[in-house]
Coordinates of C-alpha atoms in Angstrom, one line a residue:
M1 CA 98.7 285.2 -58.8
A2 CA 95.6 283.1 -59.6
S3 CA 94.4 283.1 -63.2
P4 CA 91.1 285.0 -63.5
R5 CA 88.1 283.2 -65.0
L6 CA 87.7 283.7 -68.8
V7 CA 84.0 284.7 -68.8
A8 CA 82.1 287.6 -70.2
K9 CA 80.5 289.9 -67.7
N10 CA 76.8 289.1 -67.2
E11 CA 76.0 290.4 -63.7
P12 CA 76.7 294.0 -62.6
E13 CA 77.9 292.8 -59.3
E14 CA 80.7 290.8 -60.8
P15 CA 84.2 292.3 -60.3
T16 CA 85.5 294.2 -63.3
L17 CA 88.8 292.9 -64.7
R18 CA 91.4 295.5 -65.4
L19 CA 92.7 295.1 -68.9
A20 CA 95.6 296.6 -70.8
V21 CA 94.8 296.9 -74.6
L22 CA 97.9 297.0 -76.8
I23 CA 97.5 297.4 -80.5
D24 CA 100.0 296.7 -83.3
A25 CA 99.1 299.3 -85.9
D26 CA 101.1 297.5 -88.5
N27 CA 98.9 294.4 -88.2
A28 CA 95.5 295.6 -87.3
R29 CA 92.7 297.6 -89.0
A30 CA 91.2 300.8 -87.7
A31 CA 87.8 299.9 -89.3
V32 CA 87.0 297.5 -86.5
I33 CA 88.1 299.5 -83.5
E34 CA 84.6 300.4 -82.3
S35 CA 83.4 296.8 -82.4
L36 CA 86.7 295.6 -81.0
L37 CA 86.5 297.8 -77.9
A38 CA 82.8 296.8 -77.4
E39 CA 84.0 293.1 -77.5
I40 CA 86.7 293.8 -74.9
A41 CA 84.2 295.5 -72.7
R42 CA 82.4 292.2 -72.3
F43 CA 85.4 290.9 -70.4
G44 CA 86.5 293.9 -68.4
E45 CA 87.5 297.5 -68.4
A46 CA 90.2 298.7 -70.8
T47 CA 92.1 300.8 -68.3
V48 CA 95.1 301.3 -70.6
K49 CA 94.8 301.6 -74.4
R50 CA 97.9 302.1 -76.5
I51 CA 98.7 301.7 -80.1
Y52 CA 102.2 301.2 -81.6
G53 CA 103.3 302.2 -85.1
D54 CA 104.8 304.8 -87.4
F55 CA 102.1 307.4 -87.6
T56 CA 104.1 309.5 -90.1
A57 CA 103.6 306.7 -92.7
P58 CA 100.6 306.8 -95.1
A59 CA 99.6 303.3 -94.0
S60 CA 98.7 304.6 -90.6
A61 CA 96.5 307.4 -91.8
S62 CA 93.3 305.5 -90.9
W63 CA 94.4 305.0 -87.3
K64 CA 95.2 308.7 -86.8
K65 CA 91.5 309.5 -87.4
V66 CA 90.2 307.3 -84.5
L67 CA 92.8 307.7 -81.8
Q68 CA 91.3 310.8 -80.2
K69 CA 87.7 309.5 -80.5
Y70 CA 88.5 306.3 -78.6
A71 CA 91.1 307.8 -76.2
I72 CA 93.9 305.5 -77.5
K73 CA 97.4 306.7 -76.7
P74 CA 99.7 306.5 -79.7
V75 CA 103.3 305.4 -79.2
Q76 CA 105.3 306.6 -82.2
Q77 CA 107.9 304.2 -83.6
F78 CA 110.0 305.2 -86.5
A79 CA 111.3 302.5 -88.9
Y80 CA 115.0 302.8 -88.2
T81 CA 116.0 300.4 -90.9
T82 CA 114.3 298.4 -93.7
G83 CA 113.1 294.9 -92.8
K84 CA 113.2 295.5 -89.0
N85 CA 110.1 296.0 -87.0
A86 CA 110.6 298.5 -84.1
T87 CA 106.9 298.4 -83.3
D88 CA 107.1 294.8 -82.0
S89 CA 109.9 295.6 -79.6
A90 CA 108.2 298.7 -78.2
L91 CA 104.9 296.9 -77.6
I92 CA 106.7 294.0 -75.9
I93 CA 108.8 296.3 -73.7
D94 CA 105.7 298.2 -72.6
A95 CA 103.8 295.0 -72.0
M96 CA 106.5 293.8 -69.6
D97 CA 106.6 297.2 -67.8
L98 CA 102.8 297.0 -67.4
L99 CA 103.0 293.4 -66.2
Y100 CA 105.4 294.3 -63.4
T101 CA 103.1 297.1 -62.1
R102 CA 100.8 294.2 -60.9
K103 CA 97.8 296.4 -61.7
F104 CA 96.2 294.4 -64.4
D105 CA 94.2 291.2 -64.6
G106 CA 94.8 290.6 -68.3
F107 CA 96.1 291.9 -71.6
C108 CA 94.4 292.3 -75.0
L109 CA 96.8 291.9 -77.8
I110 CA 95.5 293.2 -81.1
T111 CA 97.7 291.9 -83.9
S112 CA 97.9 289.2 -86.6
D113 CA 101.6 288.7 -86.1
S114 CA 103.0 285.5 -84.7
D115 CA 106.0 287.4 -83.3
F116 CA 103.8 288.1 -80.2
T117 CA 103.4 284.4 -79.3
G118 CA 106.2 284.5 -76.8
L119 CA 104.7 287.6 -75.1
A120 CA 101.3 285.9 -74.8
M121 CA 102.9 282.8 -73.3
R122 CA 104.9 284.9 -70.8
L123 CA 101.8 286.8 -69.7
R124 CA 100.0 283.5 -69.1
E125 CA 102.9 282.2 -67.0
E126 CA 102.2 285.1 -64.7
G127 CA 98.6 284.0 -64.3
L128 CA 97.1 286.8 -66.4
M129 CA 94.3 286.4 -68.9
V130 CA 95.4 286.9 -72.5
L131 CA 92.8 287.9 -75.2
G132 CA 94.0 287.9 -78.8
F133 CA 92.3 289.7 -81.7
G134 CA 93.5 289.3 -85.3
E135 CA 92.5 288.3 -88.8
K136 CA 92.0 284.7 -90.0
K137 CA 95.5 284.8 -91.4
T138 CA 96.9 284.9 -87.9
P139 CA 99.2 281.8 -87.4
D140 CA 98.0 279.0 -85.0
A141 CA 100.9 279.6 -82.7
F142 CA 99.7 283.0 -81.6
R143 CA 96.0 282.0 -81.5
N144 CA 96.7 279.0 -79.2
A145 CA 99.0 281.0 -76.9
C146 CA 95.9 283.1 -75.9
H147 CA 93.2 282.1 -73.5
K148 CA 90.7 283.4 -76.1
F149 CA 91.2 284.5 -79.7
V150 CA 88.6 286.5 -81.6
F151 CA 88.7 286.9 -85.4
T152 CA 88.3 290.6 -86.3
E153 CA 86.4 289.6 -89.5
I154 CA 83.6 288.7 -87.1
L155 CA 83.6 292.2 -85.7
R156 CA 83.9 294.0 -89.1
S157 CA 80.7 295.4 -90.3
S158 CA 80.2 295.2 -94.1
S159 CA 79.2 298.8 -94.1
T160 CA 82.3 299.9 -92.2
S161 CA 84.8 301.8 -94.2
E162 CA 88.4 302.6 -93.2
S163 CA 88.0 306.1 -94.6
T164 CA 85.0 308.5 -94.3
E165 CA 86.5 311.0 -96.8
P166 CA 85.0 311.1 -100.4
L167 CA 87.2 309.4 -102.9
P168 CA 87.6 310.1 -106.6
E169 CA 85.2 308.0 -108.8
A170 CA 87.9 305.6 -110.0
K171 CA 89.2 304.9 -106.5
T172 CA 85.6 304.6 -105.2
K173 CA 84.9 301.9 -107.8
K174 CA 88.1 300.0 -106.8
K175 CA 87.3 300.3 -103.1
S176 CA 83.8 299.1 -103.7
T177 CA 85.1 296.0 -105.4
R178 CA 87.5 295.3 -102.6
T179 CA 84.8 295.8 -100.0
K180 CA 82.4 293.4 -101.7
A181 CA 85.2 290.8 -101.9
A182 CA 86.0 291.3 -98.2
T183 CA 82.4 291.0 -97.3
K184 CA 82.0 287.8 -99.3
A185 CA 85.0 286.3 -97.5
V186 CA 83.6 287.1 -94.1
E187 CA 80.1 285.7 -95.0
Q188 CA 81.6 282.4 -96.1
K189 CA 81.1 280.2 -93.0
P190 CA 83.7 277.5 -92.3
E191 CA 82.6 273.9 -92.0
F192 CA 81.0 273.2 -88.6
P193 CA 83.5 271.1 -86.5
E194 CA 81.0 268.5 -85.4
E195 CA 83.5 265.9 -84.1
F196 CA 85.4 268.5 -82.1
V197 CA 82.3 269.9 -80.5
L198 CA 80.9 266.5 -79.5
T199 CA 84.3 265.5 -78.1
A200 CA 84.3 268.7 -76.0
L201 CA 80.8 268.0 -74.8
E202 CA 81.7 264.4 -73.8
Q203 CA 84.4 265.9 -71.6
S204 CA 82.1 268.5 -70.1
V205 CA 79.2 266.3 -68.8
D206 CA 78.6 265.7 -65.1
D207 CA 77.8 262.4 -63.4
T208 CA 74.2 262.5 -64.8
G209 CA 75.5 262.7 -68.4
W210 CA 74.4 266.4 -68.8
A211 CA 76.6 269.4 -69.3
N212 CA 75.9 273.0 -68.2
L213 CA 76.1 275.3 -71.2
S214 CA 78.6 277.6 -69.4
V215 CA 80.9 274.7 -68.5
F216 CA 80.7 273.4 -72.1
G217 CA 81.5 276.8 -73.5
S218 CA 84.6 277.2 -71.2
Y219 CA 85.8 273.8 -72.3
L220 CA 85.5 274.6 -76.0
I221 CA 87.7 277.7 -75.5
K222 CA 90.3 275.8 -73.5
L223 CA 90.6 273.2 -76.3
Q224 CA 90.4 275.7 -79.1
P225 CA 90.9 279.4 -78.2
D226 CA 89.6 280.7 -81.5
F227 CA 86.3 278.8 -81.3
D228 CA 83.5 281.3 -81.7
S229 CA 79.8 280.5 -82.5
R230 CA 79.7 283.7 -84.6
L231 CA 82.0 282.0 -87.2
Y232 CA 79.1 279.6 -87.9
G233 CA 76.3 282.3 -88.0
Y234 CA 75.2 282.2 -84.4
K235 CA 75.3 285.2 -82.1
K236 CA 75.6 283.1 -79.0
L237 CA 76.6 279.5 -78.2
S238 CA 73.1 278.9 -76.8
D239 CA 71.7 279.8 -80.3
L240 CA 74.0 277.3 -81.9
V241 CA 73.1 274.5 -79.5
K242 CA 69.4 275.1 -79.8
D243 CA 69.6 275.1 -83.6
K244 CA 71.7 271.8 -83.9
K245 CA 68.7 269.7 -82.9
A246 CA 70.2 266.6 -84.7
L247 CA 73.3 266.8 -82.4
F248 CA 72.0 268.0 -79.0
E249 CA 69.3 267.3 -76.5
I250 CA 68.7 270.3 -74.4
E251 CA 66.9 271.0 -71.1
E252 CA 66.2 274.2 -69.2
R253 CA 66.6 274.0 -65.5
Q254 CA 65.6 276.4 -62.7
L255 CA 68.5 277.7 -60.7
S256 CA 68.2 276.9 -57.0
G257 CA 67.0 280.0 -55.1
S258 CA 66.6 282.1 -58.2
D259 CA 64.0 282.8 -60.9
R260 CA 66.6 282.4 -63.6
K261 CA 67.0 279.3 -65.7
T262 CA 70.1 277.7 -67.2
L263 CA 70.6 275.5 -70.2
Y264 CA 71.9 271.9 -70.0
L265 CA 72.7 269.7 -72.9
R266 CA 73.9 266.2 -73.9
A267 CA 74.6 264.5 -77.2
K268 CA 71.8 262.7 -78.9
T269 CA 72.2 259.0 -79.1

């Protein structure tokens, strides 16, 4: 099976990729589910949405409130013994069952757990697209096993709360402190990887020395699956490129037979 292109949908006539969305409730936050599903929709249609966890446990209370709203099928997994994670096993078994139906073009794995690295690699071996979603604490092994990895901190709105119910004053104060700390952590932008980006650009240029923005973006993701312009404060890669005037020389070109334009860039000498 040929591997589908890892691109977000831009044109309505493009074929819609069929995606299976599998959520590890033990290692994902309900607060980002709306933004997360919107992000997934950029790549294809979530034809299957399942979440795995022990929904009798207090820790899963936030998930129970959103499952019906977003039509996510819960798969109950009791903790049979302390220190063992039944959720991981159930998710992996289901993923393999879905794989062998041959009905899907890709999988979205929502977790920050490196235990799913092997699953991501196995799905890729079958030529399927693998999108990973997790927090910045997610180990490199799982991030790099995905075609594309998105940090959920990017998707988390500072105004989003995991609970809409009123809390006692003391708890509200503590929650407010935690929310501010989390927001501050999200707002802290990492150092821009200038050397990496310029190296990727060098590998993306054509015979004329220019690189198409789309080709450049694809190459960045191939080299570093968790690269995302939003980490550095830019909504789109084109915004980043246009703002880094000291690094890039850009040029807009008319597409042949179309009224649309596309962006080309090269490193400034």
